[in-house]
Every structure is written in structure tokens, then in C-alpha cells.
CSV table of C-alpha atoms and ligand atoms in Angstrom, one decimal:
chain,number,residue,atom,x,y,z
G,1,UNK,CA,82.1,71.5,121.9
G,2,UNK,CA,83.0,68.1,120.6
G,3,UNK,CA,80.4,66.2,123.2
G,4,UNK,CA,78.0,68.4,123.8
G,5,UNK,CA,74.7,67.7,122.4
G,6,UNK,CA,72.8,68.3,119.2
G,7,UNK,CA,70.9,71.5,119.3
G,8,UNK,CA,69.7,71.8,116.0
G,9,UNK,CA,69.3,69.0,113.3
G,10,UNK,CA,68.5,69.7,109.5
G,11,UNK,CA,66.6,67.1,107.3
G,12,UNK,CA,67.4,67.3,103.8
G,13,UNK,CA,65.6,70.5,104.9
G,14,UNK,CA,64.1,72.9,101.3
G,15,UNK,CA,63.1,76.0,100.9
G,16,UNK,CA,61.0,77.1,97.5
G,17,UNK,CA,60.1,81.3,97.0
G,18,UNK,CA,57.3,81.9,94.8
G,19,UNK,CA,57.6,84.9,93.5
G,20,UNK,CA,55.8,86.6,89.8
G,21,UNK,CA,55.0,83.0,89.2
G,22,UNK,CA,58.8,82.6,89.2
G,23,UNK,CA,60.2,79.4,91.8
G,24,UNK,CA,63.3,80.7,93.1
G,25,UNK,CA,65.1,77.6,95.1
G,26,UNK,CA,67.4,79.2,97.4
G,27,UNK,CA,67.6,75.7,99.8
G,28,UNK,CA,67.9,72.7,98.1
G,29,UNK,CA,68.9,69.6,100.6
G,30,UNK,CA,70.7,70.7,103.3
G,31,UNK,CA,71.8,68.4,106.2
G,32,UNK,CA,73.3,70.1,109.6
G,33,UNK,CA,73.7,70.1,112.5
G,34,UNK,CA,74.7,72.0,115.3
G,35,UNK,CA,76.1,71.4,118.7
G,36,UNK,CA,74.6,73.3,121.8
G,37,UNK,CA,77.9,75.7,122.3
G,38,UNK,CA,79.3,76.0,118.7
G,39,UNK,CA,80.2,78.8,116.9
G,40,UNK,CA,79.9,78.8,113.4
G,41,UNK,CA,80.6,80.7,110.8
G,42,UNK,CA,78.6,80.4,107.4
G,43,UNK,CA,80.1,81.9,104.0
G,44,UNK,CA,79.2,81.6,101.1
G,45,UNK,CA,78.6,84.2,98.3
G,46,UNK,CA,76.1,86.7,97.8
G,47,UNK,CA,72.9,84.7,96.8
G,48,UNK,CA,73.8,81.3,97.3
G,49,UNK,CA,71.3,80.9,100.2
G,50,UNK,CA,73.2,81.7,104.0
G,51,UNK,CA,70.5,84.4,104.8
G,52,UNK,CA,67.7,82.0,104.0
G,53,UNK,CA,68.8,79.2,106.3
G,54,UNK,CA,69.5,82.6,109.5
G,55,UNK,CA,66.1,82.6,108.9
G,56,UNK,CA,64.8,79.2,109.6
G,57,UNK,CA,67.7,78.8,112.2
G,58,UNK,CA,65.6,81.6,113.7
G,59,UNK,CA,62.5,80.3,113.4
G,60,UNK,CA,61.7,83.3,111.1
G,61,UNK,CA,59.9,81.8,108.5
G,62,UNK,CA,59.9,77.7,107.9
G,63,UNK,CA,61.5,75.2,105.4
G,64,UNK,CA,59.5,74.6,102.2
G,65,UNK,CA,60.6,70.8,102.9
G,66,UNK,CA,62.5,68.4,104.8
G,67,UNK,CA,62.8,68.7,108.9
G,68,UNK,CA,64.2,70.8,111.8
G,69,UNK,CA,65.0,69.6,115.0
G,70,UNK,CA,65.6,72.2,117.7
G,71,UNK,CA,66.5,70.0,120.7
G,72,UNK,CA,63.9,67.5,121.0
G,73,UNK,CA,60.9,70.1,119.0
G,74,UNK,CA,60.4,69.9,115.2
G,75,UNK,CA,60.7,72.9,114.4
G,76,UNK,CA,59.5,73.0,111.1
G,77,UNK,CA,55.8,72.2,111.8
G,78,UNK,CA,55.6,75.5,114.4
G,79,UNK,CA,52.7,76.9,114.1
G,80,UNK,CA,53.4,81.4,114.1
G,81,UNK,CA,52.2,81.9,117.7
G,82,UNK,CA,55.2,78.5,119.0
G,83,UNK,CA,57.9,80.7,117.0
G,84,UNK,CA,57.3,84.2,118.5
G,85,UNK,CA,57.5,81.8,121.1
G,86,UNK,CA,59.8,80.4,120.4
G,87,UNK,CA,62.4,83.3,119.2
G,88,UNK,CA,61.4,85.3,122.4
G,89,UNK,CA,62.8,82.8,124.9
G,90,UNK,CA,65.7,80.9,122.4
G,91,UNK,CA,66.9,83.6,120.6
G,92,UNK,CA,69.2,86.8,120.2
G,93,UNK,CA,69.7,88.4,116.9
G,94,UNK,CA,71.7,91.2,115.3
G,95,UNK,CA,71.3,92.3,111.9
G,96,UNK,CA,73.8,94.4,109.6
G,97,UNK,CA,71.4,97.1,109.7
G,98,UNK,CA,71.9,97.2,113.5
G,99,UNK,CA,67.6,97.5,113.4
G,100,UNK,CA,67.3,99.7,117.1
G,101,UNK,CA,64.4,101.9,117.8
G,102,UNK,CA,65.7,105.9,116.9
G,103,UNK,CA,63.9,107.2,119.6
G,104,UNK,CA,64.8,105.8,122.5
G,105,UNK,CA,68.6,105.5,124.0
G,106,UNK,CA,71.0,102.7,124.1
G,107,UNK,CA,70.3,101.8,127.4
G,108,UNK,CA,66.1,101.9,126.7
G,109,UNK,CA,67.0,100.3,123.4
G,110,UNK,CA,68.3,96.6,125.2
G,111,UNK,CA,65.7,97.4,128.3
G,112,UNK,CA,63.5,96.8,126.0
G,113,UNK,CA,64.5,93.2,125.2
G,114,UNK,CA,65.3,92.1,128.9
G,115,UNK,CA,61.4,93.5,129.9
G,116,UNK,CA,60.6,90.6,127.9
G,117,UNK,CA,62.2,87.8,129.5
G,118,UNK,CA,62.2,85.6,132.7
G,119,UNK,CA,66.4,86.1,133.5
G,120,UNK,CA,67.5,88.8,131.3
G,121,UNK,CA,71.5,90.0,132.3
G,122,UNK,CA,70.4,94.0,133.7
G,123,UNK,CA,70.7,96.0,130.6
G,124,UNK,CA,73.7,98.1,131.8
G,125,UNK,CA,75.7,94.7,132.4
G,126,UNK,CA,75.0,94.3,128.7
G,127,UNK,CA,76.1,97.7,127.7
G,128,UNK,CA,79.2,97.1,129.7
G,129,UNK,CA,79.8,93.7,128.4
G,130,UNK,CA,80.2,95.9,125.2
G,131,UNK,CA,82.3,98.4,125.7
G,132,UNK,CA,79.1,100.7,125.4
G,133,UNK,CA,78.4,101.5,129.1
G,134,UNK,CA,79.5,105.4,128.6
G,135,UNK,CA,77.2,106.3,126.1
G,136,UNK,CA,74.0,104.8,127.7
G,137,UNK,CA,72.0,107.6,126.7
G,138,UNK,CA,72.8,108.7,123.6
G,139,UNK,CA,70.3,108.1,121.2
G,140,UNK,CA,71.4,105.4,118.0
G,141,UNK,CA,72.2,109.0,115.7
G,142,UNK,CA,74.3,110.2,118.0
G,143,UNK,CA,76.2,106.5,117.6
G,144,UNK,CA,78.1,105.6,114.7
G,145,UNK,CA,77.9,102.5,112.7
G,146,UNK,CA,80.1,100.3,114.7
G,147,UNK,CA,78.7,101.5,118.1
G,148,UNK,CA,75.0,100.7,117.0
G,149,UNK,CA,76.5,97.8,116.3
G,150,UNK,CA,77.3,96.9,119.0
G,151,UNK,CA,73.7,98.4,121.4
G,152,UNK,CA,72.6,95.9,118.8
G,153,UNK,CA,74.7,92.9,119.9
G,154,UNK,CA,74.2,94.1,124.5
G,155,UNK,CA,70.3,94.1,123.4
G,156,UNK,CA,70.4,90.3,122.2
G,157,UNK,CA,72.9,89.5,125.0
G,158,UNK,CA,71.1,90.8,127.9
G,159,UNK,CA,67.6,88.1,126.9
G,160,UNK,CA,70.6,85.3,127.2
G,161,UNK,CA,69.5,83.6,124.2
G,162,UNK,CA,70.8,80.2,124.0
G,163,UNK,CA,71.4,81.8,120.4
G,164,UNK,CA,72.7,84.3,118.9
G,165,UNK,CA,72.5,84.5,115.3
G,166,UNK,CA,74.2,87.4,113.6
G,167,UNK,CA,74.1,88.1,109.4
G,168,UNK,CA,76.2,89.7,108.2
G,169,UNK,CA,76.9,92.3,111.5
G,170,UNK,CA,80.0,93.8,110.1
G,171,UNK,CA,78.6,94.0,106.4
G,172,UNK,CA,78.4,98.0,106.5
G,173,UNK,CA,81.4,98.9,108.3
G,174,UNK,CA,84.6,99.6,108.1
G,175,UNK,CA,87.5,96.9,108.6
G,176,UNK,CA,88.3,98.6,112.3
G,177,UNK,CA,85.3,98.7,113.7
G,178,UNK,CA,83.7,95.0,111.9
G,179,UNK,CA,86.9,94.2,113.9
G,180,UNK,CA,85.6,95.7,117.0
G,181,UNK,CA,82.4,94.2,116.6
G,182,UNK,CA,83.9,90.9,116.1
G,183,UNK,CA,85.9,91.0,119.4
G,184,UNK,CA,82.7,91.6,120.9
G,185,UNK,CA,80.8,88.7,120.3
G,186,UNK,CA,84.3,86.7,120.8
G,187,UNK,CA,84.0,88.1,123.8
G,188,UNK,CA,79.9,87.0,124.4
G,189,UNK,CA,80.6,83.5,123.1
G,190,UNK,CA,84.3,83.3,126.0
G,191,UNK,CA,81.6,85.0,128.8
G,192,UNK,CA,78.2,83.5,128.3
G,193,UNK,CA,78.8,80.1,125.9
G,194,UNK,CA,75.5,80.9,123.9
G,195,UNK,CA,75.6,78.6,120.2
G,196,UNK,CA,76.8,81.3,117.9
G,197,UNK,CA,75.9,81.9,113.8
G,198,UNK,CA,77.6,84.0,112.3
G,199,UNK,CA,76.7,84.4,108.2
G,200,UNK,CA,79.1,86.2,105.8
G,201,UNK,CA,80.0,86.8,102.6
G,202,UNK,CA,83.9,87.4,103.8
G,203,UNK,CA,85.9,84.5,103.6
G,204,UNK,CA,88.1,86.2,106.7
G,205,UNK,CA,86.3,86.4,109.8
G,206,UNK,CA,85.8,82.2,109.0
G,207,UNK,CA,89.0,82.2,110.8
G,208,UNK,CA,86.9,83.3,114.6
G,209,UNK,CA,84.9,80.4,114.5
G,210,UNK,CA,85.5,76.5,116.3
G,211,UNK,CA,83.2,75.8,112.4
G,212,UNK,CA,83.0,77.0,109.1
G,213,UNK,CA,81.0,75.7,106.6
G,214,UNK,CA,80.4,77.5,103.0
G,215,UNK,CA,77.9,77.7,100.9
G,216,UNK,CA,76.8,77.6,97.7
G,217,UNK,CA,74.0,77.8,95.1
G,218,UNK,CA,71.9,76.7,97.8
G,219,UNK,CA,73.7,73.8,99.7
G,220,UNK,CA,76.6,73.2,102.2
G,221,UNK,CA,79.2,72.4,100.0
G,222,UNK,CA,82.3,72.1,102.8
G,223,UNK,CA,81.7,71.8,106.7
G,224,UNK,CA,85.3,71.8,108.0
G,225,UNK,CA,86.5,72.4,111.9
G,226,UNK,CA,88.5,75.3,112.6
G,227,UNK,CA,92.0,74.0,114.7
G,228,UNK,CA,93.5,77.0,114.3
G,229,UNK,CA,90.9,80.1,116.2
G,230,UNK,CA,92.4,83.1,115.9
G,231,UNK,CA,91.7,86.4,118.0
G,232,UNK,CA,89.3,88.6,116.1
G,233,UNK,CA,91.7,91.6,116.8
G,234,UNK,CA,94.1,89.6,115.1
G,235,UNK,CA,92.1,90.1,111.3
G,236,UNK,CA,92.4,91.9,108.4
G,237,UNK,CA,91.1,92.3,106.1
X,1,LIG,P1,72.2,84.9,101.0
X,1,LIG,O1,72.2,85.9,102.6
X,1,LIG,O2,73.9,83.9,101.0
X,1,LIG,O3,72.5,86.6,100.2
X,1,LIG,P2,69.1,84.3,100.4
X,1,LIG,O4,69.8,83.9,101.5
X,1,LIG,O5,69.1,85.9,100.7
X,1,LIG,O6,71.3,85.5,100.5
X,1,LIG,O7,69.3,84.5,99.2
X,1,LIG,C1,69.2,82.4,98.8
X,1,LIG,C2,68.3,82.8,97.2
X,1,LIG,O8,66.7,83.0,97.4
X,1,LIG,C3,67.8,83.8,96.0
X,1,LIG,O9,68.3,83.5,94.5
X,1,LIG,C4,67.6,84.9,96.6
X,1,LIG,O10,66.7,85.8,95.3
X,1,LIG,C5,66.6,84.5,97.1
X,1,LIG,N1,65.3,85.0,98.0
X,1,LIG,C6,66.2,84.9,99.3
X,1,LIG,N2,64.4,85.3,100.1
X,1,LIG,C7,63.7,85.7,99.1
X,1,LIG,C8,62.5,86.4,99.2
X,1,LIG,N3,61.6,86.6,100.1
X,1,LIG,N4,61.6,85.6,97.9
X,1,LIG,C9,62.1,85.7,97.0
X,1,LIG,N5,63.5,85.4,96.7
X,1,LIG,C10,64.1,85.6,97.6
X,2,LIG,MG1,72.4,87.7,103.3
């Protein structure tokens, strides 16, 4: 996306958590621009600040210092109601733990998301995109981890989000299943071109991205474009 406009601009963003009288500096002076339609993998060891950064991009939390622009808007000063609206209208989230409602079937889980937006992808179409249409009437407990994650991806993208944020989407999966989930995310990027940020501690996953950022101790220590992008189906770890 070399000519696309910036979607996010972060300037000197910091985050401090106060816990039991101790200050934990989770982010230290992050400068980062993310272009519309870009596919970024953010890598780093456990505790390096990846989830904290993703939560700021997703409006789940606010920075302690610095500025975050989303388009022309100053996301870092949004109040709770503005953040809720922002998440609802602009974002899809995928977490390591799937977070499906256990009492609802696959298609009912996806419909929860399609009901709250103006122009959703129909739930069946979203399930078809992730290869789960034939399992649409099954409950999460009747699905494997990888299948639940594909339903969670269908739910996230059915909103036609501008941004898809994924926190360790393959963290709980074996290699083969993880590769299948990453293939689904890669296909979605091809088909509907959302901006995608995946965070992972697994460096191999960086091979499928346009751009790979490395975090250490609350900072971005490397930021590289990936000239040799691979298909997720070719990955091994
Ligand atoms: P990563 O996702 O890379 O594993 P995190 O962003 O979760 O890292 O955490 C970065 C640092 O911030 C860690 O030291 C972690 O313990 C701390 N941290 C994260 N969330 C909280 C919180 N809610 N309260 C206190 N400390 C936190
Ligand atoms: Mg994390």
C-alpha cells in the first residue's frame, strides 16, 4: 500500500499501568504510522507491549502520553462513548481465546455482529469465507479450536470493519490449524482489503505480512517492509 493514506498515526505514545503501588511502563515513546489496507505483523517477546499497543489501536484503552490519530480524528482523547462507537463502527477483533458465546450456534454468533452495523456481510457469506458454512448450526463446544477461531474471524469481518486487529490468533492452536487460520486471514485481506494488524511472539508469522514491526521493552526496535511475502499455507514452525 505504498500510496495509501495513513489510517493511524501514533506520536510518542506511552502507557504506564499502576498496579499495587508499582508503575509498569508498558509502552515507551511509540512512533508508528499505519496506512490504509496495510497488513502488519507486530512481533516481540512476551511482555514487550504488543497487546497494550493493540488495545490502544482498538480503542480498548487510552495512552498515558502522546497522541493517536485515526484519520483526521484524535483517538487518544476520545471519551468512553466515542471509543465504544469507534470500536463498533470501524473495528473487528480476533483474540487467542476466540470469545464466542457458548449458548449460541456459529451463525448466531456471527449475527450478533451483523445486527449492530449498517452494511454487514451476510452471516452465511462470512461463514463461507472462512470455510465454516457447513458447520453454521453447531455450538462452539462442538467445534475444534481452529474451527472456533474461524467462526470468530467470520464474526469480526462480517461487520466489514476498516481494521482487523488480531491478538495471538494462533496462540492456542497446533501448527496445521494455525496455518489454516492464517490462510483465512490472508484471503480476507485479498478479498476485502481491511487494514490488518496481527500480533504474535512467533516470528515465522511475519513472513505473510506486508510489513513487520518488532517490539522490545515497550519500544518498536525494527520496522521493515517484507519484500518476500509468502502464502500462509507455506509456513512451518
Ligand atoms: P505482550 O502482549 O507483548 O506480552 P503486554 O502488552 O501484555 O505484552 O504487557 C506489557 C507490560 O505491561 C508487561 O510488563 C505487563 O505485565 C504489563 N501490563 C499489561 N497490562 C497490564 C495491566 N492491566 N496492569 C498492569 N500491568 C500490565
Ligand atoms: Mg499479549
